CSV table of C-alpha atoms in Angstrom, one decimal:
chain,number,residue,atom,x,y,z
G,238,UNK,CA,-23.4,42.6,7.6
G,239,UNK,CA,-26.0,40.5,5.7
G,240,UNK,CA,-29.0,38.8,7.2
G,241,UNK,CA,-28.6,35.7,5.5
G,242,UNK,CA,-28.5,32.9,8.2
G,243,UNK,CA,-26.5,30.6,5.7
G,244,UNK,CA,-24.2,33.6,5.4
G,245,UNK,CA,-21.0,32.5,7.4
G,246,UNK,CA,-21.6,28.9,5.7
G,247,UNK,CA,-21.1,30.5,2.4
G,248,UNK,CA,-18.5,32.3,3.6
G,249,UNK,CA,-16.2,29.3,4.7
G,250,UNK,CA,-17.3,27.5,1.6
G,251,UNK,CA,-15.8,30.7,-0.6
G,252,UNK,CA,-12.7,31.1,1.8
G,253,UNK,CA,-11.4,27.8,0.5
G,254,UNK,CA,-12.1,28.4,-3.3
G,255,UNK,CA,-10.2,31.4,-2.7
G,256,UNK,CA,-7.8,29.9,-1.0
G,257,UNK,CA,-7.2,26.5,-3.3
G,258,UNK,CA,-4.1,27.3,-5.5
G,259,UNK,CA,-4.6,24.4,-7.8
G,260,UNK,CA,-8.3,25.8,-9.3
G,261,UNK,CA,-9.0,28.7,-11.1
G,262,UNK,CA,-13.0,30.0,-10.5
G,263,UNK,CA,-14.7,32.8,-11.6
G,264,UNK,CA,-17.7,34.1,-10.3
G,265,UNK,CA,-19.9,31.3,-12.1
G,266,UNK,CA,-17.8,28.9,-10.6
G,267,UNK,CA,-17.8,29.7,-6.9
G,268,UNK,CA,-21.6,30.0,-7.6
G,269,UNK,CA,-21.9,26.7,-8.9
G,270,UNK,CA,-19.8,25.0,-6.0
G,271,UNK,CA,-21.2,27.4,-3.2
G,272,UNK,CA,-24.9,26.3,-4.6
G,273,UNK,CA,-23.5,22.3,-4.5
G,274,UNK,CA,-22.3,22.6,-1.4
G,275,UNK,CA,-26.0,24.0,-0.1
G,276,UNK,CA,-27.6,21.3,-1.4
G,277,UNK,CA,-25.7,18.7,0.4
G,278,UNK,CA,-27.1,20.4,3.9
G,279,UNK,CA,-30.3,21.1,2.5
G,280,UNK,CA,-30.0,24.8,2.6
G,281,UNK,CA,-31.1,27.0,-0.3
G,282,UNK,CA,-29.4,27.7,-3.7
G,283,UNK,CA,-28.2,31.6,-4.1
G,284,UNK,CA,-27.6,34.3,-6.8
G,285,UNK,CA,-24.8,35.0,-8.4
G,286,UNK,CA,-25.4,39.0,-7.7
G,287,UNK,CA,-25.3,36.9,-3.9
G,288,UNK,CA,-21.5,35.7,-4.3
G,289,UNK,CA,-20.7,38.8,-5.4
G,290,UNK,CA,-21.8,40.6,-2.0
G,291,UNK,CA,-20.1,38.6,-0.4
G,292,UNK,CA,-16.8,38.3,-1.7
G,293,UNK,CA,-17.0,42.3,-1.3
G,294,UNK,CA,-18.0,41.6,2.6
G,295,UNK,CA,-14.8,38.8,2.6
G,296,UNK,CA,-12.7,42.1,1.4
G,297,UNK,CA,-14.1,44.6,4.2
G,298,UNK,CA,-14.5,44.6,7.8
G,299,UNK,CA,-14.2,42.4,9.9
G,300,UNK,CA,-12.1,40.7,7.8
G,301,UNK,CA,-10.0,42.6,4.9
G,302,UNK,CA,-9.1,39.9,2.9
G,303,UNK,CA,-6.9,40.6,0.2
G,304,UNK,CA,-8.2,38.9,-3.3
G,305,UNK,CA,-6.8,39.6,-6.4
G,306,UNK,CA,-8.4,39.2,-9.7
G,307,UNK,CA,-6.8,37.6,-12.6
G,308,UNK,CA,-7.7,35.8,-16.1
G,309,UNK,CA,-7.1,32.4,-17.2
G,310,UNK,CA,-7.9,31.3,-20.6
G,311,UNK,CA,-10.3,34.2,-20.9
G,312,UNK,CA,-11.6,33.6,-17.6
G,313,UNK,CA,-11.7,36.3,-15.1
G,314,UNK,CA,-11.1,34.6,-11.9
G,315,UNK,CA,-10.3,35.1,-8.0
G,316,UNK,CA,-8.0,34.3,-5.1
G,317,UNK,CA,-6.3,35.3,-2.7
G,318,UNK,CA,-3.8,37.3,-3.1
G,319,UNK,CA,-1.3,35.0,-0.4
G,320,UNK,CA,-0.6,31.7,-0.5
G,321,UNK,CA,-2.8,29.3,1.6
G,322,UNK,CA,-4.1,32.6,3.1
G,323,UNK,CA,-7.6,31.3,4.7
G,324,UNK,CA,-9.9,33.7,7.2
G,325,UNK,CA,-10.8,30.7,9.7
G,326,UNK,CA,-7.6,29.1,10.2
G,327,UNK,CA,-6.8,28.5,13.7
G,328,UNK,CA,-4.0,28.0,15.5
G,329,UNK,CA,-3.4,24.7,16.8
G,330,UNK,CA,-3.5,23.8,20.6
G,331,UNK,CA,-0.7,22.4,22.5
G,332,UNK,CA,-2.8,19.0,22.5
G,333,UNK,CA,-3.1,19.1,18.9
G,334,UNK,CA,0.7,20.3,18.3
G,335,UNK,CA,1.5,17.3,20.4
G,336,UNK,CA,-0.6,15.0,18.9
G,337,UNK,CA,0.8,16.3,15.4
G,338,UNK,CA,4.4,15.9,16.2
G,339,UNK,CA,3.7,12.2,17.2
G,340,UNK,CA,1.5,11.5,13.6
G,341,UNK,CA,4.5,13.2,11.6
G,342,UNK,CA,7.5,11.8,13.4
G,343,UNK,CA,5.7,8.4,12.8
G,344,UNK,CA,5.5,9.1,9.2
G,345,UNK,CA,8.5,10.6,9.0
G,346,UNK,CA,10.2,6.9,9.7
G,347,UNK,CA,9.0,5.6,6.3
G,348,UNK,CA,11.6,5.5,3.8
G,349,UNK,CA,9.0,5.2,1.3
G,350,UNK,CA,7.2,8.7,1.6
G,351,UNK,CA,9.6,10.6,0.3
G,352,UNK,CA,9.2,14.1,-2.0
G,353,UNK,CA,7.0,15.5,0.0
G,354,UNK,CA,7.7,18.7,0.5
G,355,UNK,CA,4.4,19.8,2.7
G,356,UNK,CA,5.6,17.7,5.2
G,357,UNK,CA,9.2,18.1,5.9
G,358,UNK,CA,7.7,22.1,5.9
G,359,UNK,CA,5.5,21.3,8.4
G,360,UNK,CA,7.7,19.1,10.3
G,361,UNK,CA,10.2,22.1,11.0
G,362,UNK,CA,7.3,24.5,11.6
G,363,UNK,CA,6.7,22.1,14.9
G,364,UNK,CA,10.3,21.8,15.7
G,365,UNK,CA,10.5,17.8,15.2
G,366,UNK,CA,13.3,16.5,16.1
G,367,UNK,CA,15.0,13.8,13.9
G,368,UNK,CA,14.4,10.1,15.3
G,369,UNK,CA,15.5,6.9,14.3
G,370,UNK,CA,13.5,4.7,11.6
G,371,UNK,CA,11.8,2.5,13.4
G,372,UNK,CA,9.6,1.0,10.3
G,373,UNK,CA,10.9,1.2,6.6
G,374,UNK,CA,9.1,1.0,3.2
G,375,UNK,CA,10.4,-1.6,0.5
G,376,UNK,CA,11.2,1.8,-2.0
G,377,UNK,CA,13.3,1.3,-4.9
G,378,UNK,CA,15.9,4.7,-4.9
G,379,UNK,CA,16.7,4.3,-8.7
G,380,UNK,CA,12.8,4.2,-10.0
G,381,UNK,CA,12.5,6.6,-12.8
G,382,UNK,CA,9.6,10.0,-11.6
G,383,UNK,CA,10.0,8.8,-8.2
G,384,UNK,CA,9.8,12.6,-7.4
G,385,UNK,CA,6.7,12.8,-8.9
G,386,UNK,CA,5.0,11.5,-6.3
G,387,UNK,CA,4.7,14.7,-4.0
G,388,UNK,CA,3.6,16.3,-7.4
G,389,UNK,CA,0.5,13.5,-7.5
G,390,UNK,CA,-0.6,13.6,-4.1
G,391,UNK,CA,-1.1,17.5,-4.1
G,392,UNK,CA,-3.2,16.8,-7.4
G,393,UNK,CA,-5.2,14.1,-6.2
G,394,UNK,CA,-6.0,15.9,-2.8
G,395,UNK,CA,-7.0,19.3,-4.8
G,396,UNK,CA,-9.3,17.3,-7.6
G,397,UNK,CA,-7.1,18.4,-10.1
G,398,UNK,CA,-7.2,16.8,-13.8
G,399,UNK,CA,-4.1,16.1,-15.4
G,400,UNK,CA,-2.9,16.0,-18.9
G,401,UNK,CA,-0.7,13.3,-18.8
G,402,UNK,CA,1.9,12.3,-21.6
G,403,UNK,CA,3.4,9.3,-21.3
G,404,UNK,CA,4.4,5.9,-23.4
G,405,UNK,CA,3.3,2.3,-23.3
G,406,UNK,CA,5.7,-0.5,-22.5
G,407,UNK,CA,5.4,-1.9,-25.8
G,408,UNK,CA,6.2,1.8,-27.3
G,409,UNK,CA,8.5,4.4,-27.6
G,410,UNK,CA,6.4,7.0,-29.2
G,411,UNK,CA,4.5,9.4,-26.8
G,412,UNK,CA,1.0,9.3,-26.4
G,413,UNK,CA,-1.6,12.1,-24.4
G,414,UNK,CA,-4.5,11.8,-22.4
G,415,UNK,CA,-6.6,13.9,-20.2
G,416,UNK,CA,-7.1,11.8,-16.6
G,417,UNK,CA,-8.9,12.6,-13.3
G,418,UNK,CA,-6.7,11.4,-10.6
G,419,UNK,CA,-8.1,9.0,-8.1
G,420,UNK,CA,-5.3,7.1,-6.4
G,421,UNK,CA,-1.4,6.4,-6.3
G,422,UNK,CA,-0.7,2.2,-5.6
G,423,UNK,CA,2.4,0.7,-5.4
G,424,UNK,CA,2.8,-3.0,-6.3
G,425,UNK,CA,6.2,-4.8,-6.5
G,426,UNK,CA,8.0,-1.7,-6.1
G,427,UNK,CA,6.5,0.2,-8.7
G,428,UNK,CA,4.5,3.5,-8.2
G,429,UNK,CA,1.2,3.4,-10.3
G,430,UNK,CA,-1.1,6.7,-10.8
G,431,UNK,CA,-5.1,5.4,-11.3
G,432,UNK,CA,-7.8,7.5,-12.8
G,433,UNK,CA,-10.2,8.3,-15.1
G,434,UNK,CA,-9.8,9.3,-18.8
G,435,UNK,CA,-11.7,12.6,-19.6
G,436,UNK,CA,-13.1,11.3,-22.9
G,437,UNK,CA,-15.3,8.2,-21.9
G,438,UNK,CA,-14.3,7.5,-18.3
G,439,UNK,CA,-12.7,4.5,-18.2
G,440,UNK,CA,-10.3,3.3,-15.1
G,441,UNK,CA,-7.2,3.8,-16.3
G,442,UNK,CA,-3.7,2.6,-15.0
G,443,UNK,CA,-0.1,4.5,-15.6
G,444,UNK,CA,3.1,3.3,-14.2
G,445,UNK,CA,5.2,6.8,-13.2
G,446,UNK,CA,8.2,5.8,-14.9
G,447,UNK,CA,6.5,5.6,-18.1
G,448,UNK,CA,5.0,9.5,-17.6
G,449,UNK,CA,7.3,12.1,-19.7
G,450,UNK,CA,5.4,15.2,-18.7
G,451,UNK,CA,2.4,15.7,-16.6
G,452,UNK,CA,0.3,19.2,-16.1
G,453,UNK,CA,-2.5,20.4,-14.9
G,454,UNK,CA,-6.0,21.2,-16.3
G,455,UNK,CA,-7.6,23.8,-14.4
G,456,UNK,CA,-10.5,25.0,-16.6
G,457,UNK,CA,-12.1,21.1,-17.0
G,458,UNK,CA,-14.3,19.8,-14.1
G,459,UNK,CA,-13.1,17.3,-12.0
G,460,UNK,CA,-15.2,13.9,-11.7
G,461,UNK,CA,-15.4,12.4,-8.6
G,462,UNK,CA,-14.7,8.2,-9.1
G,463,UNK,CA,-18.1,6.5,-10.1
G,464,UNK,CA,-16.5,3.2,-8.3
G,465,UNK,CA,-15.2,2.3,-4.6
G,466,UNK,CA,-11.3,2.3,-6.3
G,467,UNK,CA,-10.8,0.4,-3.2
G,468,UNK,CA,-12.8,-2.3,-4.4
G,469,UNK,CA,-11.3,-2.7,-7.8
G,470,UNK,CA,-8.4,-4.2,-6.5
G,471,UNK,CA,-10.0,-6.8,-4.3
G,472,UNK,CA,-10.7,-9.7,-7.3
G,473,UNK,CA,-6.8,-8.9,-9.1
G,474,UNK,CA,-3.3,-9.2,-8.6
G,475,UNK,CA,-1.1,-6.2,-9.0
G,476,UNK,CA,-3.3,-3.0,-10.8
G,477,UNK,CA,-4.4,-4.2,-14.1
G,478,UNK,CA,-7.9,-4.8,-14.4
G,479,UNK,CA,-9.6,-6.6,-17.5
G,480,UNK,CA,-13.5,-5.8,-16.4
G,481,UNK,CA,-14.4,-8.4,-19.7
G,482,UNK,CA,-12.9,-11.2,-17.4
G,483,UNK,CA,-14.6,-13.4,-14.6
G,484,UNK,CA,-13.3,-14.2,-11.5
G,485,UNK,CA,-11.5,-17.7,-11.9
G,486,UNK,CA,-10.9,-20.0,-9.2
G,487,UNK,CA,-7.2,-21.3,-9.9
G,488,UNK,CA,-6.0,-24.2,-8.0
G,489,UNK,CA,-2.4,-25.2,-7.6
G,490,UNK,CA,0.0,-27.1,-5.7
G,491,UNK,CA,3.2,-26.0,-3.9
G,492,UNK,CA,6.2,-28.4,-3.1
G,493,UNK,CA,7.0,-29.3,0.3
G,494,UNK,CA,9.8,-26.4,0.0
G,495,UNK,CA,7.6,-23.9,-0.5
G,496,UNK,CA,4.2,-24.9,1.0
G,497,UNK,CA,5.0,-22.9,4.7
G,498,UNK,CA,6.5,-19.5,2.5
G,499,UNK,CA,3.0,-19.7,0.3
G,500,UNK,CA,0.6,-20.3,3.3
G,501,UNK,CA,2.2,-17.7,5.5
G,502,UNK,CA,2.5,-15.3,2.6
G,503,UNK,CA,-0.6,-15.5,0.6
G,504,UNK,CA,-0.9,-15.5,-3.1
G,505,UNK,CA,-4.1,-13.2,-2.4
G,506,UNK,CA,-6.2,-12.2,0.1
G,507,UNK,CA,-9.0,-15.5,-1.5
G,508,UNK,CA,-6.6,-17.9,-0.5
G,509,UNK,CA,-7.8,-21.1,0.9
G,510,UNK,CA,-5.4,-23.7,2.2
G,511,UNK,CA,-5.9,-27.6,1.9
G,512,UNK,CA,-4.1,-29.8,4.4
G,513,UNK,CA,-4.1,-33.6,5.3
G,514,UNK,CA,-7.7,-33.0,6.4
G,515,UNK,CA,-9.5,-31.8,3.0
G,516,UNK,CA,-7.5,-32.7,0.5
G,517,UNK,CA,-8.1,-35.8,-0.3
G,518,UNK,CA,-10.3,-35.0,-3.2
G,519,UNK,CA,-7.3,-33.3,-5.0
G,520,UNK,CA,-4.8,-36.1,-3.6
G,521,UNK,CA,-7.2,-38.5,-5.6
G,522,UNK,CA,-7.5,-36.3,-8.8
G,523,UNK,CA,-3.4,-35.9,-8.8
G,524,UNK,CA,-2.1,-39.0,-7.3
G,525,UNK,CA,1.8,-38.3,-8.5
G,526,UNK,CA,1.4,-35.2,-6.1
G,527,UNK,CA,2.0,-37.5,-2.8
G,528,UNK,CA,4.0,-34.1,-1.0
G,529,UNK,CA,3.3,-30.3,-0.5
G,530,UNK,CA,0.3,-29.0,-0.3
G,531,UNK,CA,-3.1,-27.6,-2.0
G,532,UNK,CA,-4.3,-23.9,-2.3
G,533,UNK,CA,-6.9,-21.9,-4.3
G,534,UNK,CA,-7.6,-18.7,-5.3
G,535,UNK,CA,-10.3,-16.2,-7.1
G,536,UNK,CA,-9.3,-13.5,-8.9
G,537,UNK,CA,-9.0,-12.4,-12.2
G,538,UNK,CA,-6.1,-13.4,-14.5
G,539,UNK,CA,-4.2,-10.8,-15.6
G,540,UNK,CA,-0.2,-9.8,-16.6
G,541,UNK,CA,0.6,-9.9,-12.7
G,542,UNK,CA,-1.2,-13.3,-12.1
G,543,UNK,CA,0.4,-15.4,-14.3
G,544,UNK,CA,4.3,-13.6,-13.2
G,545,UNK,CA,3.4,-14.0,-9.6
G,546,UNK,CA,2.4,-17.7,-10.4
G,547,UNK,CA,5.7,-18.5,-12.8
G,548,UNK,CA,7.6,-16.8,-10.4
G,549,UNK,CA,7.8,-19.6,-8.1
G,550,UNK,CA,9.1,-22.6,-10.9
G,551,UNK,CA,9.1,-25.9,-10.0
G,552,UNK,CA,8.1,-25.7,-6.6
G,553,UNK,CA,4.3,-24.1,-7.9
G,554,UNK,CA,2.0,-26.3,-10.6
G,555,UNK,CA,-1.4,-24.9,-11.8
G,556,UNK,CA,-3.6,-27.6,-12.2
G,557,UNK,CA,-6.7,-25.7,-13.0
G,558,UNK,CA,-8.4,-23.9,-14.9
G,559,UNK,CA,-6.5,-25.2,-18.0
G,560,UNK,CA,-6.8,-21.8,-19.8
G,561,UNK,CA,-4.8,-20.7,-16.9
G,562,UNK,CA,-2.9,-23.5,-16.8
G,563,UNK,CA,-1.9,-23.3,-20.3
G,564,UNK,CA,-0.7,-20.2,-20.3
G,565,UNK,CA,1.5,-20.6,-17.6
G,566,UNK,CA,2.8,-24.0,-19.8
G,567,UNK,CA,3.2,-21.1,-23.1
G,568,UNK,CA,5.4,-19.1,-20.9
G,569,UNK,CA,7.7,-21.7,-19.6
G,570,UNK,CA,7.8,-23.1,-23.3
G,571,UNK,CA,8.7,-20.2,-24.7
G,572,UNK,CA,11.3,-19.4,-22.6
G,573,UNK,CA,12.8,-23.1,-22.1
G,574,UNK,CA,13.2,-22.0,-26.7
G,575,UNK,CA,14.9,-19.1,-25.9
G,576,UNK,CA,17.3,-20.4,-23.2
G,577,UNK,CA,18.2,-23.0,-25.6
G,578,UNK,CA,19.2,-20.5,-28.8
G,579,UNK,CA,21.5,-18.8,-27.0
G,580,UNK,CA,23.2,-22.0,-25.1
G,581,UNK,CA,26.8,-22.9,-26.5
């Protein structure tokens, strides 16, 4: 057995290359990670004449793993030869069995996590029985790649980049691009895939019914996200993100019918409600306004924005900023046109 103190830290580190079916690594490659991986607990980098002993000490005793070698786009590359085999799985306890069934038959409930094969597998591996939904996702049966959502989350989880080909809204003709995967985000009951184009890194957004044929791009490097993706969504509306565009703070006034429905369900998570008790600054700017009620907001306007804010008619009036406001008056203009060219 080698001396090596860091040995059986390299040796976990290779047994999940080996074991990731989503990535093809040669030699160099497992060198390169195995040497990353180091770094991060300080420990020093290795040869690659040092990988090499000891994937032949991975295929010997004690172990006898079985790894196969293969090529890939002229690469000549390593795995094992089963499945998901891994040296240092262990078997779950009862407590952790028991604690498992719970988790899954929790998130088994929601309606909304369907396709995913991995966990219906795993569900029957532990015996679940079937329960009744107790909590159920808004999901929308008759969306178009629904099923590609299982597909996604396996590629996001494994780093995988993507060649995705897909067609705008405004288009019918196909277009490719090569994306690291960050995140899948449903808004309005719509499934959205965000990431990161290959060629200059820009955050990208595509909705999965507009994807025609996704697959997978083993031999390029996957980027982690330069941004919190988290945080990209906290000064916006829906997914669309216009990073040439300042926050705006949008003020607007809901009718009496409306004013409880907006205040209980807000707009966005900036929203600041005016009552009887600070309003009167606004009361004296609008004075035909004598009902309902003030609110603000911060975000960015985007697409989303100005739908979510025409969505509610009469009972919602922008009354700042007047680009914003504007806008919102284009809209209703335009379509007050259109409903009168097709009235008899």
């Amino acid at each position: 057995m080698p001396s090596n103190k860091n040995a059986m830290t390299r040796y976990q580190i290779l047994d999940e290359l080996l074991s990731n079916k989503y990535h093809c690594y040669d030699t160099n490659d497992l060198m390169e990670i195995c040497n990353d991986r180091l770094a991060d607990i300080e420990c020093p980098a290795v040869t690659l004449r040092c990988i090499q002993k000891d994937i032949h000490y991975l295929e010997n005793a004690p172990f006898y793993a079985e790894i196969e070698r293969y090529t890939k786009d002229g690469k000549k590359c390593l795995r094992y030869a089963k499945p998901n085999y891994s040296i240092f799985r262990k078997e779950l306890s009862d407590q952790e069995k028991n604690l498992l069934r719970e988790v899954l038959s929790t998130i088994g409930q929601f309606e909304g996590l369907s396709n995913f094969e991995w966990l219906e597998n795993l569900r029957q591996e532990l015996s679940l029985e079937e329960q009744q939904k107790i909590i159920s996702f808004s999901n929308n049966l008759y969306l178009k790649n629904s099923n590609l959502l299982g597909v996604l989350f396996d590629y996001i989880a494994n780093k995988v980049v993507l060649k995705l080909a897909y067609h705008p809204s405004h288009s019918e003709e196909a277009q490719t691009i090569v994306l690291h995967p960050y995140l899948l985000k449903q808004y309005n009951n719509r499934w959205y895939l965000i990431g990161a184009a290959d060629e200059d890194k820009k955050i990208l957004n595509f909705a999965l019914d507009r994807l025609d044929k996704i697959e997978s791009c083993s031999q390029i490097k996957y980027q982690q996200c330069p941004v919190n993706i988290s945080e990209r969504f906290e000064d916006i509306i829906g997914v669309t993100l216009y990073e040439d565009r300042p926050v705006e703070k949008i003020l607007f006034w809901v009718s009496n019918h409306s004013k409880e429905y907006v205040s209980t369900k807000p707009i966005h998570e900036s929203q600041i409600e005016y009552n009887a008790d600070n309003d009167s600054e606004y009361r004296n700017d609008y004075p035909t306004l004598k009902e309902g009620r003030f609110f603000t907001i911060s975000c960015i306007p985007n697409y989303e924005l100005y739908r979510e804010l025409s969505s509610f008619g009469k009972e919602l009036l922008v009354l700042s900023p007047k680009s914003i406001q504007d806008e919102i008056c284009k809209r209703i203009s335009e379509m007050l046109h259109d409903y009168h060219s097709v009235r008899t």
